Amino acid sequence: MCGRFSLLGTPEEIEAWFDLMELEEFPPRYNIAPTQPILMVVSGETPPPGSNRSNRRALLVRWGFIPGWVKDTANYPLMINARAETAIEKASFKAAMRHRRALIPASGFYEWRRNGDRKAQAYWVRPRDGGVVAFAGLYEPWANAEGSEMDTGAVLTTEANENLRFIHDRMPVVIEQKDFSRWLDCKTQEPRHVADLLKPAREDLFEAIRVSDKVNKFENTGPEIQERVEETPPEERKKPQRSKPPQSDAQMKLF
């Protein structure tokens, strides 16, 4: 599962890593919550022969996928994640899996571990070597009855690797840089051609840092939410239970 994440890289770093021609300025985002705008990288028009321009473009979407066929969102669930194992089979995601795959720049994500009746413990899961990673994502344009349009998106998740399983049994799918083009190519690469990319991240990619419950409130948007607190005792790294990020105050209005 992925219920919160961050993006701390500069626009210049994001441009270089994802081969984007230009990107508008934006501040570090320490606590990105559902329904907030998130940055996605998608494949655009193929540049003309001889051009050195990239065909990738940045797209700002609402984090919370809405299939184009949904008419009334009042009773429709907030879908921030899509299970990689079944996305191609689900009516909600199968069109996006075929036609609208994306990369989501991130500097790490937050996950919560529940231990019996104790309060869920938050962890900041970040790349061991720093920098930015790319989550696999899907996006979908959606229009309301009045004709107002917006792009919506979700993070693809898979089974957690052994290193992170003590926290939760799911994690975001991470696409390595060498596979960016193949993942984004929805013209020649069908979902079955990229199914091998939908796997847990390598064991040494991330480290999990125990943090305070400041991250539980989306109003807390500074670096203090990533400060390390007391480490998890070894005996707590057994028999994890599924948990969800706090929901009571994590949602926001559209954009």
PDB file of C-alpha atoms in Angstrom:
ATOM      1  CA  MET A   1       0.000   0.000   0.000  1.00  0.00           C
ATOM      2  CA  CYS A   2       1.051   3.603  -0.474  1.00  0.00           C
ATOM      3  CA  GLY A   3      -0.953   6.163   1.499  1.00  0.00           C
ATOM      4  CA  ARG A   4       1.526   9.040   1.713  1.00  0.00           C
ATOM      5  CA  PHE A   5       4.785   9.878  -0.032  1.00  0.00           C
ATOM      6  CA  SER A   6       7.193  12.749  -0.586  1.00  0.00           C
ATOM      7  CA  LEU A   7       9.024  14.475  -3.402  1.00  0.00           C
ATOM      8  CA  LEU A   8      12.094  16.406  -2.279  1.00  0.00           C
ATOM      9  CA  GLY A   9      14.146  16.550  -5.480  1.00  0.00           C
ATOM     10  CA  THR A  10      14.599  19.854  -7.268  1.00  0.00           C
ATOM     11  CA  PRO A  11      12.932  20.455 -10.650  1.00  0.00           C
ATOM     12  CA  GLU A  12      16.392  20.250 -12.244  1.00  0.00           C
ATOM     13  CA  GLU A  13      17.043  16.847 -10.669  1.00  0.00           C
ATOM     14  CA  ILE A  14      13.635  15.558 -11.771  1.00  0.00           C
ATOM     15  CA  GLU A  15      14.197  16.849 -15.316  1.00  0.00           C
ATOM     16  CA  ALA A  16      17.544  15.074 -15.556  1.00  0.00           C
ATOM     17  CA  TRP A  17      16.419  11.769 -14.039  1.00  0.00           C
ATOM     18  CA  PHE A  18      13.267  11.478 -16.129  1.00  0.00           C
ATOM     19  CA  ASP A  19      14.578  13.133 -19.319  1.00  0.00           C
ATOM     20  CA  LEU A  20      12.066  15.970 -19.270  1.00  0.00           C
ATOM     21  CA  MET A  21      12.688  19.091 -21.331  1.00  0.00           C
ATOM     22  CA  GLU A  22      11.380  21.517 -18.733  1.00  0.00           C
ATOM     23  CA  LEU A  23       9.523  21.520 -15.461  1.00  0.00           C
ATOM     24  CA  GLU A  24       7.887  24.342 -13.551  1.00  0.00           C
ATOM     25  CA  GLU A  25       9.349  25.274 -10.177  1.00  0.00           C
ATOM     26  CA  PHE A  26       7.850  23.590  -7.110  1.00  0.00           C
ATOM     27  CA  PRO A  27       8.831  23.415  -3.426  1.00  0.00           C
ATOM     28  CA  PRO A  28       9.863  20.242  -1.576  1.00  0.00           C
ATOM     29  CA  ARG A  29       6.781  18.224  -0.631  1.00  0.00           C
ATOM     30  CA  TYR A  30       7.287  16.199   2.533  1.00  0.00           C
ATOM     31  CA  ASN A  31       3.781  14.872   3.109  1.00  0.00           C
ATOM     32  CA  ILE A  32       1.778  14.258  -0.081  1.00  0.00           C
ATOM     33  CA  ALA A  33      -1.707  13.014   0.802  1.00  0.00           C
ATOM     34  CA  PRO A  34      -4.592  11.514  -1.191  1.00  0.00           C
ATOM     35  CA  THR A  35      -6.654  13.927  -3.349  1.00  0.00           C
ATOM     36  CA  GLN A  36      -3.724  16.348  -3.526  1.00  0.00           C
ATOM     37  CA  PRO A  37      -2.037  17.063  -6.890  1.00  0.00           C
ATOM     38  CA  ILE A  38       0.839  14.736  -7.730  1.00  0.00           C
ATOM     39  CA  LEU A  39       3.428  14.881 -10.491  1.00  0.00           C
ATOM     40  CA  MET A  40       3.406  12.179 -13.150  1.00  0.00           C
ATOM     41  CA  VAL A  41       5.687  11.618 -16.136  1.00  0.00           C
ATOM     42  CA  VAL A  42       3.902  10.325 -19.231  1.00  0.00           C
ATOM     43  CA  SER A  43       4.747   9.665 -22.859  1.00  0.00           C
ATOM     44  CA  GLY A  44       3.734  12.447 -25.242  1.00  0.00           C
ATOM     45  CA  GLU A  45       3.896  12.912 -28.979  1.00  0.00           C
ATOM     46  CA  THR A  46       6.888  11.446 -30.799  1.00  0.00           C
ATOM     47  CA  PRO A  47       9.269  14.280 -31.769  1.00  0.00           C
ATOM     48  CA  PRO A  48       9.961  14.806 -35.477  1.00  0.00           C
ATOM     49  CA  PRO A  49      12.952  13.033 -37.090  1.00  0.00           C
ATOM     50  CA  GLY A  50      16.246  14.677 -36.202  1.00  0.00           C
ATOM     51  CA  SER A  51      14.853  16.342 -33.071  1.00  0.00           C
ATOM     52  CA  ASN A  52      16.662  15.899 -29.762  1.00  0.00           C
ATOM     53  CA  ARG A  53      13.570  16.698 -27.744  1.00  0.00           C
ATOM     54  CA  SER A  54      12.251  14.102 -25.343  1.00  0.00           C
ATOM     55  CA  ASN A  55       8.775  12.707 -25.867  1.00  0.00           C
ATOM     56  CA  ARG A  56       8.141  12.678 -22.124  1.00  0.00           C
ATOM     57  CA  ARG A  57       6.054  15.328 -20.440  1.00  0.00           C
ATOM     58  CA  ALA A  58       5.048  16.219 -16.910  1.00  0.00           C
ATOM     59  CA  LEU A  59       1.419  15.952 -15.906  1.00  0.00           C
ATOM     60  CA  LEU A  60      -0.240  17.179 -12.713  1.00  0.00           C
ATOM     61  CA  VAL A  61      -3.043  14.874 -11.599  1.00  0.00           C
ATOM     62  CA  ARG A  62      -5.355  14.403  -8.646  1.00  0.00           C
ATOM     63  CA  TRP A  63      -4.182  11.490  -6.487  1.00  0.00           C
ATOM     64  CA  GLY A  64      -7.296   9.382  -6.506  1.00  0.00           C
ATOM     65  CA  PHE A  65      -8.153   7.459  -9.660  1.00  0.00           C
ATOM     66  CA  ILE A  66     -11.611   7.947 -11.205  1.00  0.00           C
ATOM     67  CA  PRO A  67     -12.462   5.778 -14.239  1.00  0.00           C
ATOM     68  CA  GLY A  68     -13.803   7.789 -17.157  1.00  0.00           C
ATOM     69  CA  TRP A  69     -17.111   5.912 -17.090  1.00  0.00           C
ATOM     70  CA  VAL A  70     -17.969   6.975 -13.518  1.00  0.00           C
ATOM     71  CA  LYS A  71     -20.780   9.533 -13.511  1.00  0.00           C
ATOM     72  CA  ASP A  72     -21.359  10.112  -9.800  1.00  0.00           C
ATOM     73  CA  THR A  73     -18.307  10.203  -7.522  1.00  0.00           C
ATOM     74  CA  ALA A  74     -20.280  10.790  -4.329  1.00  0.00           C
ATOM     75  CA  ASN A  75     -20.486   7.070  -3.587  1.00  0.00           C
ATOM     76  CA  TYR A  76     -17.409   5.972  -5.507  1.00  0.00           C
ATOM     77  CA  PRO A  77     -14.416   4.821  -3.400  1.00  0.00           C
ATOM     78  CA  LEU A  78     -11.200   6.819  -3.297  1.00  0.00           C
ATOM     79  CA  MET A  79      -8.745   4.662  -5.272  1.00  0.00           C
ATOM     80  CA  ILE A  80      -5.222   5.862  -4.571  1.00  0.00           C
ATOM     81  CA  ASN A  81      -3.633   2.435  -5.231  1.00  0.00           C
ATOM     82  CA  ALA A  82      -4.093  -0.289  -7.833  1.00  0.00           C
ATOM     83  CA  ARG A  83      -2.926  -3.861  -7.261  1.00  0.00           C
ATOM     84  CA  ALA A  84      -0.380  -4.707  -9.950  1.00  0.00           C
ATOM     85  CA  GLU A  85      -1.378  -8.367  -9.933  1.00  0.00           C
ATOM     86  CA  THR A  86      -4.972  -7.675 -10.993  1.00  0.00           C
ATOM     87  CA  ALA A  87      -5.022  -4.191 -12.559  1.00  0.00           C
ATOM     88  CA  ILE A  88      -5.261  -5.486 -16.131  1.00  0.00           C
ATOM     89  CA  GLU A  89      -8.353  -7.514 -15.184  1.00  0.00           C
ATOM     90  CA  LYS A  90     -10.226  -4.816 -13.268  1.00  0.00           C
ATOM     91  CA  ALA A  91     -12.780  -2.714 -15.127  1.00  0.00           C
ATOM     92  CA  SER A  92     -11.516   0.374 -13.292  1.00  0.00           C
ATOM     93  CA  PHE A  93      -7.893   0.055 -14.415  1.00  0.00           C
ATOM     94  CA  LYS A  94      -7.614  -2.140 -17.503  1.00  0.00           C
ATOM     95  CA  ALA A  95      -7.912   0.700 -20.034  1.00  0.00           C
ATOM     96  CA  ALA A  96      -5.270   2.753 -18.213  1.00  0.00           C
ATOM     97  CA  MET A  97      -2.976  -0.272 -17.990  1.00  0.00           C
ATOM     98  CA  ARG A  98      -3.118  -0.523 -21.765  1.00  0.00           C
ATOM     99  CA  HIS A  99      -3.103   3.156 -22.746  1.00  0.00           C
ATOM    100  CA  ARG A 100      -2.106   5.421 -19.839  1.00  0.00           C
ATOM    101  CA  ARG A 101       0.857   4.143 -17.860  1.00  0.00           C
ATOM    102  CA  ALA A 102       2.940   6.714 -16.002  1.00  0.00           C
ATOM    103  CA  LEU A 103       5.927   7.255 -13.723  1.00  0.00           C
ATOM    104  CA  ILE A 104       5.517   9.011 -10.374  1.00  0.00           C
ATOM    105  CA  PRO A 105       8.668  10.763  -9.096  1.00  0.00           C
ATOM    106  CA  ALA A 106       9.110  10.192  -5.355  1.00  0.00           C
ATOM    107  CA  SER A 107      11.762  10.545  -2.686  1.00  0.00           C
ATOM    108  CA  GLY A 108      10.213   7.793  -0.585  1.00  0.00           C
ATOM    109  CA  PHE A 109       6.930   6.849   1.029  1.00  0.00           C
ATOM    110  CA  TYR A 110       5.346   6.402   4.443  1.00  0.00           C
ATOM    111  CA  GLU A 111       3.883   3.203   5.784  1.00  0.00           C
ATOM    112  CA  TRP A 112       2.197   2.302   9.046  1.00  0.00           C
ATOM    113  CA  ARG A 113       2.749  -0.891  11.040  1.00  0.00           C
ATOM    114  CA  ARG A 114       0.140  -2.115  13.492  1.00  0.00           C
ATOM    115  CA  ASN A 115       1.189  -4.296  16.429  1.00  0.00           C
ATOM    116  CA  GLY A 116      -1.830  -5.723  18.198  1.00  0.00           C
ATOM    117  CA  ASP A 117      -3.835  -3.042  19.972  1.00  0.00           C
ATOM    118  CA  ARG A 118      -1.007  -0.545  19.965  1.00  0.00           C
ATOM    119  CA  LYS A 119      -1.167   2.675  18.000  1.00  0.00           C
ATOM    120  CA  ALA A 120       0.070   2.232  14.431  1.00  0.00           C
ATOM    121  CA  GLN A 121       3.749   3.130  14.038  1.00  0.00           C
ATOM    122  CA  ALA A 122       4.737   5.305  11.088  1.00  0.00           C
ATOM    123  CA  TYR A 123       7.850   4.639   8.998  1.00  0.00           C
ATOM    124  CA  TRP A 124       9.593   6.808   6.437  1.00  0.00           C
ATOM    125  CA  VAL A 125      10.810   4.466   3.686  1.00  0.00           C
ATOM    126  CA  ARG A 126      13.491   6.135   1.581  1.00  0.00           C
ATOM    127  CA  PRO A 127      16.203   5.112  -0.892  1.00  0.00           C
ATOM    128  CA  ARG A 128      19.358   4.151   1.021  1.00  0.00           C
ATOM    129  CA  ASP A 129      21.500   6.219  -1.335  1.00  0.00           C
ATOM    130  CA  GLY A 130      19.123   9.168  -1.459  1.00  0.00           C
ATOM    131  CA  GLY A 131      17.806  10.632  -4.660  1.00  0.00           C
ATOM    132  CA  VAL A 132      14.546   9.997  -6.461  1.00  0.00           C
ATOM    133  CA  VAL A 133      12.766   6.812  -7.492  1.00  0.00           C
ATOM    134  CA  ALA A 134       9.902   6.229  -9.911  1.00  0.00           C
ATOM    135  CA  PHE A 135       6.701   4.557  -8.776  1.00  0.00           C
ATOM    136  CA  ALA A 136       4.617   2.871 -11.443  1.00  0.00           C
ATOM    137  CA  GLY A 137       1.391   4.777 -11.942  1.00  0.00           C
ATOM    138  CA  LEU A 138      -1.793   4.935 -13.986  1.00  0.00           C
ATOM    139  CA  TYR A 139      -3.734   8.024 -14.980  1.00  0.00           C
ATOM    140  CA  GLU A 140      -7.215   8.640 -16.306  1.00  0.00           C
ATOM    141  CA  PRO A 141      -8.975  11.798 -17.553  1.00  0.00           C
ATOM    142  CA  TRP A 142     -12.360  12.340 -15.921  1.00  0.00           C
ATOM    143  CA  ALA A 143     -15.138  14.859 -16.591  1.00  0.00           C
ATOM    144  CA  ASN A 144     -18.141  15.723 -14.444  1.00  0.00           C
ATOM    145  CA  ALA A 145     -21.679  16.339 -15.681  1.00  0.00           C
ATOM    146  CA  GLU A 146     -20.913  20.028 -16.233  1.00  0.00           C
ATOM    147  CA  GLY A 147     -18.005  19.171 -18.523  1.00  0.00           C
ATOM    148  CA  SER A 148     -15.238  20.182 -16.122  1.00  0.00           C
ATOM    149  CA  GLU A 149     -12.240  17.913 -16.718  1.00  0.00           C
ATOM    150  CA  MET A 150      -9.273  16.779 -14.649  1.00  0.00           C
ATOM    151  CA  ASP A 151      -6.655  14.038 -14.746  1.00  0.00           C
ATOM    152  CA  THR A 152      -6.673  11.481 -11.941  1.00  0.00           C
ATOM    153  CA  GLY A 153      -4.141   8.848 -10.980  1.00  0.00           C
ATOM    154  CA  ALA A 154      -3.161   5.890  -8.810  1.00  0.00           C
ATOM    155  CA  VAL A 155       0.026   4.181  -7.614  1.00  0.00           C
ATOM    156  CA  LEU A 156       0.532   0.543  -8.573  1.00  0.00           C
ATOM    157  CA  THR A 157       1.456  -1.671  -5.629  1.00  0.00           C
ATOM    158  CA  THR A 158       2.862  -5.172  -5.261  1.00  0.00           C
ATOM    159  CA  GLU A 159       3.989  -7.525  -2.498  1.00  0.00           C
ATOM    160  CA  ALA A 160       6.504  -5.993  -0.116  1.00  0.00           C
ATOM    161  CA  ASN A 161      10.056  -7.248  -0.333  1.00  0.00           C
ATOM    162  CA  GLU A 162      11.608  -9.103   2.590  1.00  0.00           C
ATOM    163  CA  ASN A 163      13.254  -5.962   3.943  1.00  0.00           C
ATOM    164  CA  LEU A 164       9.952  -4.103   4.373  1.00  0.00           C
ATOM    165  CA  ARG A 165       7.529  -6.924   5.093  1.00  0.00           C
ATOM    166  CA  PHE A 166       7.748  -6.405   8.851  1.00  0.00           C
ATOM    167  CA  ILE A 167       5.914  -3.101   8.331  1.00  0.00           C
ATOM    168  CA  HIS A 168       3.279  -3.995   5.733  1.00  0.00           C
ATOM    169  CA  ASP A 169       2.644  -6.671   3.128  1.00  0.00           C
ATOM    170  CA  ARG A 170       2.388  -4.205   0.208  1.00  0.00           C
ATOM    171  CA  MET A 171       4.679  -1.594  -1.334  1.00  0.00           C
ATOM    172  CA  PRO A 172       4.707   0.656  -4.427  1.00  0.00           C
ATOM    173  CA  VAL A 173       6.035  -0.827  -7.652  1.00  0.00           C
ATOM    174  CA  VAL A 174       9.369   0.847  -8.479  1.00  0.00           C
ATOM    175  CA  ILE A 175      10.381   1.165 -12.140  1.00  0.00           C
ATOM    176  CA  GLU A 176      14.140   1.323 -12.688  1.00  0.00           C
ATOM    177  CA  GLN A 177      15.500   4.053 -14.957  1.00  0.00           C
ATOM    178  CA  LYS A 178      16.595   1.564 -17.613  1.00  0.00           C
ATOM    179  CA  ASP A 179      12.964   0.465 -17.958  1.00  0.00           C
ATOM    180  CA  PHE A 180      11.326   3.916 -18.154  1.00  0.00           C
ATOM    181  CA  SER A 181      10.878   3.861 -21.909  1.00  0.00           C
ATOM    182  CA  ARG A 182       9.431   0.368 -21.982  1.00  0.00           C
ATOM    183  CA  TRP A 183       6.949   1.114 -19.201  1.00  0.00           C
ATOM    184  CA  LEU A 184       5.782   4.371 -20.790  1.00  0.00           C
ATOM    185  CA  ASP A 185       5.490   2.927 -24.292  1.00  0.00           C
ATOM    186  CA  CYS A 186       1.779   2.192 -24.556  1.00  0.00           C
ATOM    187  CA  LYS A 187       1.882   2.037 -28.361  1.00  0.00           C
ATOM    188  CA  THR A 188       3.996  -1.088 -28.822  1.00  0.00           C
ATOM    189  CA  GLN A 189       4.227  -2.517 -25.285  1.00  0.00           C
ATOM    190  CA  GLU A 190       1.043  -4.205 -24.138  1.00  0.00           C
ATOM    191  CA  PRO A 191       0.514  -4.918 -20.408  1.00  0.00           C
ATOM    192  CA  ARG A 192       1.760  -8.490 -20.892  1.00  0.00           C
ATOM    193  CA  HIS A 193       5.020  -7.129 -22.302  1.00  0.00           C
ATOM    194  CA  VAL A 194       5.748  -5.098 -19.159  1.00  0.00           C
ATOM    195  CA  ALA A 195       4.355  -7.531 -16.574  1.00  0.00           C
ATOM    196  CA  ASP A 196       7.911  -8.452 -15.538  1.00  0.00           C
ATOM    197  CA  LEU A 197       8.404  -4.902 -14.213  1.00  0.00           C
ATOM    198  CA  LEU A 198       5.572  -5.249 -11.690  1.00  0.00           C
ATOM    199  CA  LYS A 199       7.653  -6.819  -8.932  1.00  0.00           C
ATOM    200  CA  PRO A 200       8.954  -5.899  -5.464  1.00  0.00           C
ATOM    201  CA  ALA A 201      11.898  -3.502  -5.348  1.00  0.00           C
ATOM    202  CA  ARG A 202      15.323  -5.022  -4.824  1.00  0.00           C
ATOM    203  CA  GLU A 203      16.144  -5.703  -1.179  1.00  0.00           C
ATOM    204  CA  ASP A 204      18.859  -3.074  -0.817  1.00  0.00           C
ATOM    205  CA  LEU A 205      16.984  -0.165  -2.395  1.00  0.00           C
ATOM    206  CA  PHE A 206      15.100   1.188   0.625  1.00  0.00           C
ATOM    207  CA  GLU A 207      15.671   1.728   4.310  1.00  0.00           C
ATOM    208  CA  ALA A 208      12.821   2.112   6.804  1.00  0.00           C
ATOM    209  CA  ILE A 209      13.115   4.842   9.419  1.00  0.00           C
ATOM    210  CA  ARG A 210      10.773   4.896  12.393  1.00  0.00           C
ATOM    211  CA  VAL A 211       9.224   8.371  12.679  1.00  0.00           C
ATOM    212  CA  SER A 212       6.721  10.139  14.921  1.00  0.00           C
ATOM    213  CA  ASP A 213       2.996  10.455  14.342  1.00  0.00           C
ATOM    214  CA  LYS A 214       3.461  14.010  13.029  1.00  0.00           C
ATOM    215  CA  VAL A 215       3.097  12.551   9.545  1.00  0.00           C
ATOM    216  CA  ASN A 216      -0.451  11.471  10.404  1.00  0.00           C
ATOM    217  CA  LYS A 217      -1.713  15.021   9.903  1.00  0.00           C
ATOM    218  CA  PHE A 218      -1.513  16.309   6.353  1.00  0.00           C
ATOM    219  CA  GLU A 219      -1.123  19.852   7.725  1.00  0.00           C
ATOM    220  CA  ASN A 220       2.400  18.885   8.850  1.00  0.00           C
ATOM    221  CA  THR A 221       4.444  19.514   5.734  1.00  0.00           C
ATOM    222  CA  GLY A 222       7.977  20.184   6.979  1.00  0.00           C
ATOM    223  CA  PRO A 223      11.143  18.063   7.311  1.00  0.00           C
ATOM    224  CA  GLU A 224      10.452  17.395  10.993  1.00  0.00           C
ATOM    225  CA  ILE A 225       8.011  14.615  10.047  1.00  0.00           C
ATOM    226  CA  GLN A 226      10.966  12.589   8.746  1.00  0.00           C
ATOM    227  CA  GLU A 227      13.038  12.822  11.917  1.00  0.00           C
ATOM    228  CA  ARG A 228      14.072   9.445  13.303  1.00  0.00           C
ATOM    229  CA  VAL A 229      12.613   8.236  16.607  1.00  0.00           C
ATOM    230  CA  GLU A 230      13.478   5.205  18.734  1.00  0.00           C
ATOM    231  CA  GLU A 231      14.197   2.135  16.628  1.00  0.00           C
ATOM    232  CA  THR A 232      11.904  -0.877  16.530  1.00  0.00           C
ATOM    233  CA  PRO A 233      12.863  -3.609  19.028  1.00  0.00           C
ATOM    234  CA  PRO A 234      13.732  -6.878  17.241  1.00  0.00           C
ATOM    235  CA  GLU A 235      10.785  -8.692  18.814  1.00  0.00           C
ATOM    236  CA  GLU A 236       8.377  -6.279  17.109  1.00  0.00           C
ATOM    237  CA  ARG A 237       9.581  -7.337  13.667  1.00  0.00           C
ATOM    238  CA  LYS A 238       7.380 -10.420  13.762  1.00  0.00           C
ATOM    239  CA  LYS A 239       3.880 -11.201  12.513  1.00  0.00           C
ATOM    240  CA  PRO A 240       2.946  -7.834  10.987  1.00  0.00           C
ATOM    241  CA  GLN A 241      -0.703  -6.955  10.610  1.00  0.00           C
ATOM    242  CA  ARG A 242      -2.278  -5.050   7.776  1.00  0.00           C
ATOM    243  CA  SER A 243      -2.789  -1.394   8.582  1.00  0.00           C
ATOM    244  CA  LYS A 244      -4.026   1.670   6.809  1.00  0.00           C
ATOM    245  CA  PRO A 245      -2.750   5.251   7.002  1.00  0.00           C
ATOM    246  CA  PRO A 246      -4.898   7.591   9.077  1.00  0.00           C
ATOM    247  CA  GLN A 247      -8.013   8.597   7.161  1.00  0.00           C
ATOM    248  CA  SER A 248      -9.787  11.055   9.415  1.00  0.00           C
ATOM    249  CA  ASP A 249      -7.828  14.108   8.385  1.00  0.00           C
ATOM    250  CA  ALA A 250      -5.846  12.911   5.383  1.00  0.00           C
ATOM    251  CA  GLN A 251      -8.247  13.964   2.663  1.00  0.00           C
ATOM    252  CA  MET A 252      -8.498  17.324   0.950  1.00  0.00           C
ATOM    253  CA  LYS A 253     -10.747  18.997  -1.547  1.00  0.00           C
ATOM    254  CA  LEU A 254      -9.919  18.602  -5.209  1.00  0.00           C
ATOM    255  CA  PHE A 255      -6.850  20.755  -5.925  1.00  0.00           C
TER     256      PHE A 255
END
